[in-house]
CSV table of C-alpha atoms in Angstrom, one decimal:
chain,number,residue,atom,x,y,z
F,1,UNK,CA,44.8,-1.7,-59.2
F,2,UNK,CA,44.7,-4.3,-62.1
F,3,UNK,CA,47.3,-4.1,-64.8
F,4,UNK,CA,46.8,-2.6,-68.3
F,5,UNK,CA,45.0,0.5,-69.4
F,6,UNK,CA,42.2,1.7,-67.1
F,7,UNK,CA,38.7,0.9,-68.2
F,8,UNK,CA,37.3,4.0,-66.6
F,9,UNK,CA,38.3,7.7,-66.6
F,10,UNK,CA,37.3,10.5,-64.3
F,11,UNK,CA,37.4,14.0,-65.9
F,12,UNK,CA,37.4,17.4,-64.3
F,13,UNK,CA,38.4,20.8,-65.8
F,14,UNK,CA,40.7,21.1,-62.7
F,15,UNK,CA,42.2,18.6,-60.3
F,16,UNK,CA,43.2,21.3,-57.7
F,17,UNK,CA,43.3,19.6,-54.3
F,18,UNK,CA,42.5,22.9,-52.6
F,19,UNK,CA,39.0,22.9,-54.0
F,20,UNK,CA,36.7,21.1,-51.6
F,21,UNK,CA,34.3,20.2,-54.4
F,22,UNK,CA,37.1,18.5,-56.3
F,23,UNK,CA,38.3,16.6,-53.3
F,24,UNK,CA,34.9,15.5,-52.1
F,25,UNK,CA,33.4,14.8,-55.5
F,26,UNK,CA,36.3,13.3,-57.4
F,27,UNK,CA,39.7,12.8,-55.8
F,28,UNK,CA,38.7,11.1,-52.5
F,29,UNK,CA,36.3,8.5,-54.1
F,30,UNK,CA,38.8,8.0,-57.0
F,31,UNK,CA,41.6,7.2,-54.6
F,32,UNK,CA,39.3,4.8,-52.7
F,33,UNK,CA,38.2,3.1,-55.9
F,34,UNK,CA,41.8,2.6,-57.0
F,35,UNK,CA,42.6,1.2,-53.6
F,36,UNK,CA,40.0,-1.4,-54.1
F,37,UNK,CA,41.5,-2.4,-57.5
F,38,UNK,CA,38.9,-0.7,-59.7
F,39,UNK,CA,40.5,0.1,-63.1
F,40,UNK,CA,39.9,3.8,-63.0
F,41,UNK,CA,42.2,6.8,-63.4
F,42,UNK,CA,42.1,10.6,-63.8
F,43,UNK,CA,41.1,11.2,-67.4
F,44,UNK,CA,44.2,11.1,-69.6
F,45,UNK,CA,43.8,13.7,-72.4
F,46,UNK,CA,46.6,11.9,-74.3
F,47,UNK,CA,44.4,8.8,-74.7
F,48,UNK,CA,41.6,8.5,-77.3
F,49,UNK,CA,38.5,9.1,-75.2
F,50,UNK,CA,36.9,6.0,-76.9
F,51,UNK,CA,39.6,3.8,-75.4
F,52,UNK,CA,37.7,4.1,-72.1
F,53,UNK,CA,34.6,2.0,-71.5
F,54,UNK,CA,33.2,5.0,-69.6
F,55,UNK,CA,34.2,8.4,-68.3
F,56,UNK,CA,32.7,10.3,-65.4
F,57,UNK,CA,32.6,14.0,-65.9
F,58,UNK,CA,32.6,16.1,-62.7
F,59,UNK,CA,32.9,19.8,-62.7
F,60,UNK,CA,33.4,19.5,-66.4
F,61,UNK,CA,32.0,22.4,-68.5
F,62,UNK,CA,34.9,23.3,-70.8
F,63,UNK,CA,35.0,22.9,-74.6
F,64,UNK,CA,37.5,20.1,-74.1
F,65,UNK,CA,35.0,18.2,-71.8
F,66,UNK,CA,32.3,18.6,-74.4
F,67,UNK,CA,34.5,17.3,-77.2
F,68,UNK,CA,35.6,14.3,-75.1
F,69,UNK,CA,32.0,13.5,-74.1
F,70,UNK,CA,30.8,13.7,-77.7
F,71,UNK,CA,33.6,11.5,-78.9
F,72,UNK,CA,32.7,8.9,-76.3
F,73,UNK,CA,29.0,9.0,-77.1
F,74,UNK,CA,29.8,8.6,-80.9
F,75,UNK,CA,31.9,5.6,-80.1
F,76,UNK,CA,29.1,3.9,-78.1
F,77,UNK,CA,30.9,4.4,-74.8
F,78,UNK,CA,29.2,5.4,-71.5
F,79,UNK,CA,29.2,9.1,-70.6
F,80,UNK,CA,28.5,9.7,-66.9
F,81,UNK,CA,27.7,13.3,-66.3
F,82,UNK,CA,28.0,14.1,-62.6
F,83,UNK,CA,26.1,17.1,-61.3
F,84,UNK,CA,26.7,18.9,-57.9
F,85,UNK,CA,25.4,22.4,-58.8
F,86,UNK,CA,22.3,23.7,-60.4
F,87,UNK,CA,23.9,25.6,-63.3
F,88,UNK,CA,20.5,26.4,-64.7
F,89,UNK,CA,19.5,28.3,-61.6
F,90,UNK,CA,23.0,29.9,-61.4
F,91,UNK,CA,22.5,31.1,-65.0
F,92,UNK,CA,19.1,32.6,-64.1
F,93,UNK,CA,20.8,34.5,-61.3
F,94,UNK,CA,23.4,35.8,-63.9
F,95,UNK,CA,26.3,33.9,-62.3
F,96,UNK,CA,26.8,31.5,-65.2
F,97,UNK,CA,27.5,32.8,-68.7
F,98,UNK,CA,25.4,31.9,-71.7
F,99,UNK,CA,28.4,30.0,-73.2
F,100,UNK,CA,28.9,27.9,-70.1
F,101,UNK,CA,25.2,27.0,-69.9
F,102,UNK,CA,25.3,26.0,-73.6
F,103,UNK,CA,28.3,23.7,-72.9
F,104,UNK,CA,26.4,22.3,-69.9
F,105,UNK,CA,23.4,21.5,-72.1
F,106,UNK,CA,25.7,19.9,-74.7
F,107,UNK,CA,27.1,17.7,-71.9
F,108,UNK,CA,23.5,16.7,-70.9
F,109,UNK,CA,22.8,15.8,-74.6
F,110,UNK,CA,25.9,13.6,-74.7
F,111,UNK,CA,25.3,11.8,-71.3
F,112,UNK,CA,24.2,8.2,-71.1
F,113,UNK,CA,24.1,8.3,-67.3
F,114,UNK,CA,23.5,11.1,-64.8
F,115,UNK,CA,24.6,11.2,-61.2
F,116,UNK,CA,23.6,13.9,-58.7
F,117,UNK,CA,25.0,15.0,-55.3
F,118,UNK,CA,21.5,15.3,-53.9
F,119,UNK,CA,18.0,14.0,-54.6
F,120,UNK,CA,16.6,17.5,-54.8
F,121,UNK,CA,19.1,18.5,-57.4
F,122,UNK,CA,18.0,15.4,-59.4
F,123,UNK,CA,14.4,16.6,-59.2
F,124,UNK,CA,15.4,20.2,-60.2
F,125,UNK,CA,17.4,19.1,-63.3
F,126,UNK,CA,14.7,16.6,-64.3
F,127,UNK,CA,12.0,19.3,-64.1
F,128,UNK,CA,14.1,21.8,-66.1
F,129,UNK,CA,15.3,19.4,-68.7
F,130,UNK,CA,12.7,16.7,-69.2
F,131,UNK,CA,15.0,14.7,-71.4
F,132,UNK,CA,17.5,14.3,-68.6
F,133,UNK,CA,15.8,11.2,-67.1
F,134,UNK,CA,17.9,8.3,-68.2
F,135,UNK,CA,20.0,6.1,-65.9
F,136,UNK,CA,19.9,8.5,-62.9
F,137,UNK,CA,21.5,7.9,-59.6
F,138,UNK,CA,22.1,10.0,-56.5
F,139,UNK,CA,25.6,9.6,-55.0
F,140,UNK,CA,26.7,11.9,-52.2
F,141,UNK,CA,30.1,13.7,-51.7
F,142,UNK,CA,32.8,12.1,-49.6
F,143,UNK,CA,33.8,14.2,-46.6
F,144,UNK,CA,37.1,14.8,-44.9
F,145,UNK,CA,37.3,12.9,-41.6
F,146,UNK,CA,39.1,15.4,-39.3
F,147,UNK,CA,41.3,12.8,-37.6
F,148,UNK,CA,43.0,12.1,-40.9
F,149,UNK,CA,44.1,15.7,-41.4
F,150,UNK,CA,47.4,17.0,-40.3
F,151,UNK,CA,47.7,20.2,-38.2
F,152,UNK,CA,48.9,23.4,-39.9
F,153,UNK,CA,52.7,23.7,-40.1
F,154,UNK,CA,53.5,26.5,-42.6
F,155,UNK,CA,54.4,30.0,-41.4
F,156,UNK,CA,51.3,31.5,-42.9
F,157,UNK,CA,49.0,28.9,-41.4
F,158,UNK,CA,50.6,29.3,-38.0
F,159,UNK,CA,50.2,33.1,-38.1
F,160,UNK,CA,46.6,32.7,-39.1
F,161,UNK,CA,45.9,30.4,-36.1
F,162,UNK,CA,47.8,32.7,-33.7
F,163,UNK,CA,45.7,35.7,-34.8
F,164,UNK,CA,42.5,33.7,-34.3
F,165,UNK,CA,43.6,32.5,-30.9
F,166,UNK,CA,44.3,36.1,-29.8
F,167,UNK,CA,40.8,37.2,-31.0
F,168,UNK,CA,39.0,34.4,-29.2
F,169,UNK,CA,41.0,34.9,-26.0
F,170,UNK,CA,39.7,38.5,-25.8
F,171,UNK,CA,36.2,37.1,-25.3
F,172,UNK,CA,36.6,34.1,-22.9
F,173,UNK,CA,33.0,34.1,-21.7
F,174,UNK,CA,31.5,34.3,-25.2
F,175,UNK,CA,29.9,31.6,-27.3
F,176,UNK,CA,32.3,31.3,-30.2
F,177,UNK,CA,30.4,30.9,-33.5
F,178,UNK,CA,31.7,30.5,-37.0
F,179,UNK,CA,30.4,30.9,-40.5
F,180,UNK,CA,32.3,29.4,-43.5
F,181,UNK,CA,31.5,29.2,-47.2
F,182,UNK,CA,31.4,30.9,-50.5
F,183,UNK,CA,29.1,33.5,-51.8
F,184,UNK,CA,27.0,33.7,-55.0
F,185,UNK,CA,25.7,37.2,-55.2
F,186,UNK,CA,22.2,37.5,-53.7
F,187,UNK,CA,21.4,33.7,-53.7
F,188,UNK,CA,23.9,32.3,-51.2
F,189,UNK,CA,26.6,33.2,-48.7
F,190,UNK,CA,27.2,36.7,-47.4
F,191,UNK,CA,23.8,37.8,-48.6
F,192,UNK,CA,22.2,35.6,-45.9
F,193,UNK,CA,24.8,36.3,-43.2
F,194,UNK,CA,23.8,39.9,-42.4
F,195,UNK,CA,20.5,39.0,-40.7
F,196,UNK,CA,22.1,36.3,-38.7
F,197,UNK,CA,24.8,38.7,-37.5
F,198,UNK,CA,22.0,40.9,-36.1
F,199,UNK,CA,20.4,37.9,-34.5
F,200,UNK,CA,23.7,36.9,-32.8
F,201,UNK,CA,24.2,40.4,-31.5
F,202,UNK,CA,20.7,40.4,-30.0
F,203,UNK,CA,21.2,37.3,-27.8
F,204,UNK,CA,21.2,37.7,-24.0
F,205,UNK,CA,24.7,36.3,-23.8
F,206,UNK,CA,28.0,37.3,-25.6
F,207,UNK,CA,28.8,35.8,-28.9
F,208,UNK,CA,31.8,36.1,-31.3
F,209,UNK,CA,31.6,35.4,-35.0
F,210,UNK,CA,34.5,34.2,-37.1
F,211,UNK,CA,34.0,34.4,-40.9
F,212,UNK,CA,36.0,32.0,-43.1
F,213,UNK,CA,35.8,32.7,-46.8
F,214,UNK,CA,37.9,33.8,-49.8
F,215,UNK,CA,36.2,37.2,-50.3
F,216,UNK,CA,37.7,39.6,-47.8
F,217,UNK,CA,36.5,42.7,-49.6
F,218,UNK,CA,32.9,41.6,-49.5
F,219,UNK,CA,33.2,40.8,-45.8
F,220,UNK,CA,34.7,44.2,-45.1
F,221,UNK,CA,32.0,46.0,-47.0
F,222,UNK,CA,29.3,44.3,-45.0
F,223,UNK,CA,31.0,43.9,-41.6
F,224,UNK,CA,30.6,47.6,-40.5
F,225,UNK,CA,26.9,46.9,-39.9
F,226,UNK,CA,27.5,44.0,-37.5
F,227,UNK,CA,27.2,44.8,-33.8
F,228,UNK,CA,29.3,42.0,-32.3
F,229,UNK,CA,33.0,41.0,-32.2
F,230,UNK,CA,34.0,39.6,-35.6
F,231,UNK,CA,37.2,38.1,-37.0
F,232,UNK,CA,37.9,37.2,-40.6
F,233,UNK,CA,40.0,34.2,-41.6
F,234,UNK,CA,41.0,33.7,-45.3
F,235,UNK,CA,40.3,30.1,-46.3
F,236,UNK,CA,43.3,27.8,-46.4
F,237,UNK,CA,43.0,24.1,-46.8
F,238,UNK,CA,45.7,23.4,-44.1
F,239,UNK,CA,44.0,25.4,-41.4
F,240,UNK,CA,40.3,24.7,-42.2
F,241,UNK,CA,39.7,22.0,-39.6
F,242,UNK,CA,41.9,23.6,-36.9
F,243,UNK,CA,40.0,26.9,-37.4
F,244,UNK,CA,36.6,25.1,-37.0
F,245,UNK,CA,37.7,23.3,-33.9
F,246,UNK,CA,38.4,26.6,-32.1
F,247,UNK,CA,34.7,27.2,-32.1
F,248,UNK,CA,31.6,25.7,-30.5
F,249,UNK,CA,28.9,26.3,-33.1
F,250,UNK,CA,28.6,26.8,-36.8
F,251,UNK,CA,25.9,29.2,-37.9
F,252,UNK,CA,24.7,28.4,-41.4
F,253,UNK,CA,21.9,30.7,-42.7
F,254,UNK,CA,20.5,29.5,-46.1
F,255,UNK,CA,17.7,31.3,-47.8
F,256,UNK,CA,15.6,28.8,-49.9
F,257,UNK,CA,15.9,29.5,-53.6
F,258,UNK,CA,16.4,27.5,-56.8
F,259,UNK,CA,20.2,27.5,-56.3
F,260,UNK,CA,20.4,26.6,-52.6
F,261,UNK,CA,17.7,23.9,-52.2
F,262,UNK,CA,19.7,21.4,-54.2
F,263,UNK,CA,22.9,21.9,-52.2
F,264,UNK,CA,24.6,19.1,-50.2
F,265,UNK,CA,24.9,18.3,-46.6
F,266,UNK,CA,28.6,19.3,-46.7
F,267,UNK,CA,28.7,22.4,-44.6
F,268,UNK,CA,26.8,21.2,-41.5
F,269,UNK,CA,28.4,17.8,-41.8
F,270,UNK,CA,31.9,19.3,-41.9
F,271,UNK,CA,31.2,21.3,-38.8
F,272,UNK,CA,29.8,18.3,-36.9
F,273,UNK,CA,32.8,16.1,-37.9
F,274,UNK,CA,35.0,18.8,-36.4
F,275,UNK,CA,33.1,18.6,-33.1
F,276,UNK,CA,30.9,21.7,-33.4
F,277,UNK,CA,27.2,22.1,-32.9
F,278,UNK,CA,25.2,23.6,-35.8
F,279,UNK,CA,22.4,26.1,-36.0
F,280,UNK,CA,21.1,26.4,-39.6
F,281,UNK,CA,18.1,27.2,-41.8
F,282,UNK,CA,16.7,23.9,-43.2
F,283,UNK,CA,17.1,22.9,-46.8
F,284,UNK,CA,16.2,19.4,-48.0
F,285,UNK,CA,19.6,17.8,-47.6
F,286,UNK,CA,19.9,19.1,-44.0
F,287,UNK,CA,16.8,17.3,-42.9
F,288,UNK,CA,19.0,14.1,-42.4
F,289,UNK,CA,20.7,16.0,-39.6
F,290,UNK,CA,17.6,17.3,-37.8
F,291,UNK,CA,18.0,14.7,-34.9
F,292,UNK,CA,21.5,16.1,-34.2
F,293,UNK,CA,21.4,19.8,-34.8
F,294,UNK,CA,19.2,22.9,-34.4
F,295,UNK,CA,17.3,23.6,-37.7
F,296,UNK,CA,15.1,26.6,-38.0
F,297,UNK,CA,15.5,27.3,-34.3
F,298,UNK,CA,18.1,30.1,-34.0
F,299,UNK,CA,17.4,31.4,-30.6
F,300,UNK,CA,16.8,28.0,-29.0
F,301,UNK,CA,19.8,26.4,-30.7
F,302,UNK,CA,22.2,29.2,-29.7
F,303,UNK,CA,21.0,28.9,-26.1
F,304,UNK,CA,21.4,25.1,-26.1
F,305,UNK,CA,25.0,25.3,-27.2
F,306,UNK,CA,25.8,28.2,-24.8
F,307,UNK,CA,24.1,26.9,-21.7
F,308,UNK,CA,24.0,23.1,-22.1
F,309,UNK,CA,27.2,22.2,-24.0
F,310,UNK,CA,28.0,19.0,-22.0
F,311,UNK,CA,24.4,17.7,-22.4
F,312,UNK,CA,24.8,18.1,-26.2
F,313,UNK,CA,27.8,15.8,-26.5
F,314,UNK,CA,26.0,12.4,-26.9
F,315,UNK,CA,23.9,13.9,-29.7
F,316,UNK,CA,26.9,15.3,-31.4
F,317,UNK,CA,28.8,12.1,-31.0
F,318,UNK,CA,25.9,10.2,-32.6
F,319,UNK,CA,26.0,12.7,-35.5
F,320,UNK,CA,29.7,12.1,-36.1
F,321,UNK,CA,29.2,8.3,-36.1
F,322,UNK,CA,26.4,8.6,-38.6
F,323,UNK,CA,28.4,10.8,-40.9
F,324,UNK,CA,31.6,8.6,-40.7
F,325,UNK,CA,29.5,5.6,-41.8
F,326,UNK,CA,27.7,7.3,-44.6
F,327,UNK,CA,30.2,9.8,-46.0
F,328,UNK,CA,33.7,8.3,-45.7
F,329,UNK,CA,35.6,8.0,-49.0
F,330,UNK,CA,35.3,4.2,-48.8
F,331,UNK,CA,31.5,4.4,-48.3
F,332,UNK,CA,31.0,6.8,-51.1
F,333,UNK,CA,33.3,4.8,-53.4
F,334,UNK,CA,31.1,1.8,-52.9
F,335,UNK,CA,28.2,3.7,-54.4
F,336,UNK,CA,30.3,4.8,-57.4
F,337,UNK,CA,31.5,1.2,-57.9
F,338,UNK,CA,27.8,0.0,-57.8
F,339,UNK,CA,27.1,2.5,-60.6
F,340,UNK,CA,30.2,1.5,-62.6
F,341,UNK,CA,29.2,-2.2,-62.3
F,342,UNK,CA,26.1,-1.4,-64.4
F,343,UNK,CA,28.2,-0.3,-67.3
């Protein structure tokens, strides 16, 4: 990195590395940019915001973020508001407070540039906020490349893996399926998993389902309805890839609504990079993967992965190659650098 104070800052309300959205959206491309000598740093709250030429705001909806963005705008600096969730739709579903939505709109008012994680999200925000049309660019998330991740070593991680291995070993002839993700009430997550659990149970061959999430109570409340062997794994960053790799197929039901249609490619891409097949409902971002996975073909896709696993390997290898080229930290950082070069 060049000497002197950084020209660019990257702000988030939290820099917690255990949050995938922070790693993918901020920390990984930031590290890659710094590695290429771009004068950028995590936003330093001790600095006058106006001492930066530009600040990118990702996952930034706090009062402090609003104040910094407004100070930058008043000083004639660039304010890059980076959007990876449709908070307007989340507010309509009563999962975002009025106060947070008001701060989000204040950030939109202060922004000189807008970046979006998907093209559909850009369309949604543009339709909802007609003034949000200036200097727009779509930049995807970076993704973890599994070969770069160490295996679990902590006692808790090792216990978690041992329990999963015992569960899977009880069903050696089954197709081992996995669902992973967060839930947002009725609009995403567990709300869409129940119907798929019924579909898995109805297949003419045995299937297990592993659920990876951070909401064990919600899983337990719904699990009693499922008529197939199920195992719950609490999400841990250190075991995430190893848990995935114990399975053959990721099942990703996604009901189409204002919140989900703008979501990223991340979940099916993460599964593919870990060596799994994917059966999913289609949303716009997933269409990129249609040549490699089963979209909107649950029975056919499950049968393919159960009966014809060796024949699927060239297709899955091509998917991994495609994703490594498009979504590595270095590839995504080049897109951020192209945006910064315009400031």
